[in-house]
Tab-separated table of C-alpha atoms in Angstrom:
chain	number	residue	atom	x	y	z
K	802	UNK	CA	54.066	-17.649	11.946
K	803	UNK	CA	53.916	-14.983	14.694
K	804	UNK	CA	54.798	-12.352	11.940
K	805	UNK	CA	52.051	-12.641	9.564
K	806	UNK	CA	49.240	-12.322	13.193
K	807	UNK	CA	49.877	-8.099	11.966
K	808	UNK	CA	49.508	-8.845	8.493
K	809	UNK	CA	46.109	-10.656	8.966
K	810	UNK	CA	44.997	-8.536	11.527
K	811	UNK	CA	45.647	-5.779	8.712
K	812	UNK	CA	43.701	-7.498	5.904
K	813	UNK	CA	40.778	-8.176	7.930
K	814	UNK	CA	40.738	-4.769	8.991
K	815	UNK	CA	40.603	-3.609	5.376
K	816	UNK	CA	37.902	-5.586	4.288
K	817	UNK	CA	35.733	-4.216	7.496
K	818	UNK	CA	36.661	-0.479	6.088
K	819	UNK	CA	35.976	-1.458	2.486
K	820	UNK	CA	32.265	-3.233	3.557
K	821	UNK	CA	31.578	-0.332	5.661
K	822	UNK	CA	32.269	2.571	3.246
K	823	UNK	CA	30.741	0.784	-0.039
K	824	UNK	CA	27.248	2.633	-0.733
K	825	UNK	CA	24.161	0.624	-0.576
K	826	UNK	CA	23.015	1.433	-3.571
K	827	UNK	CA	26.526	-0.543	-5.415
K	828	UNK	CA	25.290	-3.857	-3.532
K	829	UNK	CA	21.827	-4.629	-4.583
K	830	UNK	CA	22.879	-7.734	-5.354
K	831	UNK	CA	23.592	-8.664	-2.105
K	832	UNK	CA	20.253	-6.432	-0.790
K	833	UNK	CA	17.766	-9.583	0.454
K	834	UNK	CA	14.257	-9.048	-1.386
K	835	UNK	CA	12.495	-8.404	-4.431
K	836	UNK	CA	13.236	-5.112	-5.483
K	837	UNK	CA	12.857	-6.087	-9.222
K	838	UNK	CA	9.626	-7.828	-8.400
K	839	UNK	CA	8.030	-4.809	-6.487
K	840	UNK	CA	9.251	-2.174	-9.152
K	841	UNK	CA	8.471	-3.881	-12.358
K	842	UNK	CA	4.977	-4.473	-10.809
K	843	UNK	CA	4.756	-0.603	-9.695
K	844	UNK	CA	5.507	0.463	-13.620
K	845	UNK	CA	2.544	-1.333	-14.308
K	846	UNK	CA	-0.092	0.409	-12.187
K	847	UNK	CA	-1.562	3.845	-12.256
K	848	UNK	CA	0.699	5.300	-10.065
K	849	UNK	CA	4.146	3.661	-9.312
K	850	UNK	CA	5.381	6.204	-6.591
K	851	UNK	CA	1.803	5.637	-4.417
K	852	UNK	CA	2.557	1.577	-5.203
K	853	UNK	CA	6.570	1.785	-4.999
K	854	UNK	CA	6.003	3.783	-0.887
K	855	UNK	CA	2.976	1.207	0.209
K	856	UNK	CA	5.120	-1.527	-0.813
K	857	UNK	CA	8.416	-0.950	0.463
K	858	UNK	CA	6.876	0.396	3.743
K	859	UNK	CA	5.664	-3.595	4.522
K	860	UNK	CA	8.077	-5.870	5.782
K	861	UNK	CA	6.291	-8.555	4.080
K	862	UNK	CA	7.384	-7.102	0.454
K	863	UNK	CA	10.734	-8.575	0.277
K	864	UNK	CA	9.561	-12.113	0.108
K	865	UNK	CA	6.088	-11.388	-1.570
K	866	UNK	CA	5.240	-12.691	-4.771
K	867	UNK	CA	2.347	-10.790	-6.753
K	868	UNK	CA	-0.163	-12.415	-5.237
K	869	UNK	CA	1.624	-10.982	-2.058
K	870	UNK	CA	2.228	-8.037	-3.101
K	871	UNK	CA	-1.771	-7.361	-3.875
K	872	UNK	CA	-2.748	-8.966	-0.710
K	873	UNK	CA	-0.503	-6.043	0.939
K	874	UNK	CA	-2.612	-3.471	-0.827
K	875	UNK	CA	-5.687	-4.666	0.037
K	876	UNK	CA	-4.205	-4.176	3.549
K	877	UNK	CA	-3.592	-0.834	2.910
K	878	UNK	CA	-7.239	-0.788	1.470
K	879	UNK	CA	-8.346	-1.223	4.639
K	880	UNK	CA	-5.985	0.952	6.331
K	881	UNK	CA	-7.664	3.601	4.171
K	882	UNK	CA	-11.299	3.316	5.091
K	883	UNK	CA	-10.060	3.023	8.533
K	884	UNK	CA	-8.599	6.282	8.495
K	885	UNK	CA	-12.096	7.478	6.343
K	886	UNK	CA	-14.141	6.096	8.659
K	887	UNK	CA	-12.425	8.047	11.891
K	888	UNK	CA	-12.043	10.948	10.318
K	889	UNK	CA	-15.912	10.585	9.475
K	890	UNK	CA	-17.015	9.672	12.946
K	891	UNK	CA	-15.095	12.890	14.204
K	892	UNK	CA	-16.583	15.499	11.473
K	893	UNK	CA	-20.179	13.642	12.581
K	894	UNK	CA	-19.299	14.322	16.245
K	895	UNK	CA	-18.265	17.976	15.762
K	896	UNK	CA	-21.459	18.588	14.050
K	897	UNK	CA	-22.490	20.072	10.981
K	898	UNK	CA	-25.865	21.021	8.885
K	899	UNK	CA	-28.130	18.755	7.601
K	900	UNK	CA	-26.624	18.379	4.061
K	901	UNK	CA	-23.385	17.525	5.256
K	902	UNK	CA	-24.939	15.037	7.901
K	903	UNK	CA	-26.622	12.865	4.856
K	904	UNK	CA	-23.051	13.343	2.799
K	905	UNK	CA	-21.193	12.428	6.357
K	906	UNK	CA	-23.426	8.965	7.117
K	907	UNK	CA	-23.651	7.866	3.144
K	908	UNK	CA	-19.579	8.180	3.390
K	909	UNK	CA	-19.834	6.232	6.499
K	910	UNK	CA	-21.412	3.486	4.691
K	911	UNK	CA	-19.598	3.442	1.766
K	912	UNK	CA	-16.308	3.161	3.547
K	913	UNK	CA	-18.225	0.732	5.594
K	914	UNK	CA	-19.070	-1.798	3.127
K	915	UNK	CA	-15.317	-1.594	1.574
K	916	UNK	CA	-14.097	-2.835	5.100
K	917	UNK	CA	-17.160	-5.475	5.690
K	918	UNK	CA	-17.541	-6.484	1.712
K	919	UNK	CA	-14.411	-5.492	-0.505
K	920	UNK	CA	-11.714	-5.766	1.685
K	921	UNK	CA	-12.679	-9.608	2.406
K	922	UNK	CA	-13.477	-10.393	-0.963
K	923	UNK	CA	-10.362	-9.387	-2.739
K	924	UNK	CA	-8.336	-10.954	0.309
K	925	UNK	CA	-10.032	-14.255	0.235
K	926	UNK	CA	-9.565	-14.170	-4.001
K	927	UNK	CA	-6.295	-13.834	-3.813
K	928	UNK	CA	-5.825	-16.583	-1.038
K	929	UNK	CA	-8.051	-18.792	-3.241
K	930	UNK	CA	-5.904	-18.416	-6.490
K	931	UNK	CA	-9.142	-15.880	-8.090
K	932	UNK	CA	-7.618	-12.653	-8.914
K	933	UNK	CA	-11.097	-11.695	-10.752
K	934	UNK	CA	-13.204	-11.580	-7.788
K	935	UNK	CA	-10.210	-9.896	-6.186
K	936	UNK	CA	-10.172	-7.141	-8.480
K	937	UNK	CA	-13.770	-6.624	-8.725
K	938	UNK	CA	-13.067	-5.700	-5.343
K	939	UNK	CA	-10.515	-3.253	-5.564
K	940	UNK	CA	-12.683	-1.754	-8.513
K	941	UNK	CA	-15.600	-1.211	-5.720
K	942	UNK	CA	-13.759	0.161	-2.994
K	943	UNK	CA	-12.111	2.853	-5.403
K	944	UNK	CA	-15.479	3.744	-6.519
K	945	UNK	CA	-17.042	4.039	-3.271
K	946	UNK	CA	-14.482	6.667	-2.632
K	947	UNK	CA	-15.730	8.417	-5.325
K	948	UNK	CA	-19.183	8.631	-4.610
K	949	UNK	CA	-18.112	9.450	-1.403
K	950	UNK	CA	-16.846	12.631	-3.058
K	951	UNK	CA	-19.340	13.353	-5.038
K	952	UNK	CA	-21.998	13.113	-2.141
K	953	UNK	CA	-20.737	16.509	-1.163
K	954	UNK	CA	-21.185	18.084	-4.385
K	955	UNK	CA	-17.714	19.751	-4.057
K	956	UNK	CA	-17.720	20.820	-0.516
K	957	UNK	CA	-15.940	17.594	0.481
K	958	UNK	CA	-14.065	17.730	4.290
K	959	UNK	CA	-12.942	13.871	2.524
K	960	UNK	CA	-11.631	15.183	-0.291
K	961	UNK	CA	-8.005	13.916	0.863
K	962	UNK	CA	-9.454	10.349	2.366
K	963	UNK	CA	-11.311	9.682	-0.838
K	964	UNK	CA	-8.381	10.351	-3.361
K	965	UNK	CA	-6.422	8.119	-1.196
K	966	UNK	CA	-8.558	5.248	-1.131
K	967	UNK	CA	-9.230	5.590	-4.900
K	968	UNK	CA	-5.382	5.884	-5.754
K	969	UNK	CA	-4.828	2.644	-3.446
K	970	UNK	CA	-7.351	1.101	-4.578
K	971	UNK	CA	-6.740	2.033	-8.337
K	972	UNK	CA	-2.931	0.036	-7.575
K	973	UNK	CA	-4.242	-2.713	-6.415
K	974	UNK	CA	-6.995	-3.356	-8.828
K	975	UNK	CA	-3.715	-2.954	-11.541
K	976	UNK	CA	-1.349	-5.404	-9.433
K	977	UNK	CA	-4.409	-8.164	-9.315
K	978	UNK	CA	-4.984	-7.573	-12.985
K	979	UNK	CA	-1.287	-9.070	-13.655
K	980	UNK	CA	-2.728	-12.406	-12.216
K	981	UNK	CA	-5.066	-12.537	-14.660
C-alpha cells in the first residue's frame, strides 16, 4: 500500500500538467455559456463582429437567452447616447457658431428621446414577451442617429457617436426581429 502513495502522487500530477497545458479553444465543451447561442444570433444581424464584441463583453451573455441577449443591446443602446450626449454637452460648452449650436441641441434631443423613449420601450417589450414594440424601438434610436448626422450637413464632430449608435442599434433591431 505504501508503494503505490508515489504512483498516485504521479498520476495526479499528470492530469494537473495535462489540464493545464490543453488550449482553451480544444475544451469548449466544457467552456460554461452560450457561445453557440450568441454566435448563431450574431450571423444573423448586420454586423456580427459589432454584435459578437457587445455580447461577449457582458457577463450576463453566457446564460442569456435571445430575449437576453437583445435586452443587453438595448443596454448598450443606452450606453451609446450616453456617450452622445457627453460628448454633445462638451462640444456645446466649448462653443461653436450658430449653425453648429442648432445641429449640437437637435442632437441633444435626439439622443435624448432614445434614452427617455426608445431605450424604455424596447426594454419593457422584451420584458413583456413583445419583441415588435421592442424593435420599433431599436429602429428609432438608429434613426435618430442618423438625423443626428445629417443635421450637420457633413460637418459632423458626431460623426463617430452616430455610426455607433446606428450600428448598435441596427443589431439589436436584427436580434429582436428573431423573436418575432
Amino acid at each position: 500500500m505504501t508503494n503505490s502513495k508515489p504512483l498516485i502522487l504521479c498520476f495526479f500530477l499528470q492530469a494537473i500538467v495535462v489540464m493545464v497545458t490543453i488550449p482553451a479553444s480544444h475544451c469548449r465543451s466544457f467552456l460554461p455559456g452560450n457561445e453557440n447561442l450568441i454566435q448563431s444570433t450574431c450571423k444573423r444581424t448586420p454586423n456580427y463582429n459589432l454584435c459578437l464584441q457587445t455580447l461577449k463583453a457582458s457577463p450576463g451573455s453566457s446564460t442569456a437567452d435571445v430575449s437576453g441577449l437583445a435586452l443587453i443591446m438595448v443596454k448598450a443602446m443606452k450606453a451609446k447616447a450616453n456617450d452622445a450626449l457627453k460628448i454633445i454637452h462638451d462640444l456645446q460648452r466649448e462653443g461653436a457658431g450658430p449653425k453648429q449650436r442648432r445641429a449640437l441641441s437637435s442632437c441633444y434631443s435626439k439622443y435624448k428621446a432614445v434614452l427617455i423613449a426608445d431605450v424604455p420601450q424596447a426594454t419593457e417589450a422584451l420584458q413583456k414577451g413583445d419583441p415588435k414594440f421592442a424593435e420599433d424601438g431599436a429602429n428609432d434610436a438608429a434613426n435618430e442617429a442618423t438625423y443626428c448626422e445629417s443635421d450637420f450637413s457633413g460637418n459632423s464632430p458626431l460623426t463617430k457617436q452616430n455610426n455607433a449608435m446606428h450600428d448598435v442599434a441596427a443589431v439589436t433591431a436584427a436580434i429582436v426581429r428573431l423573436l418575432l
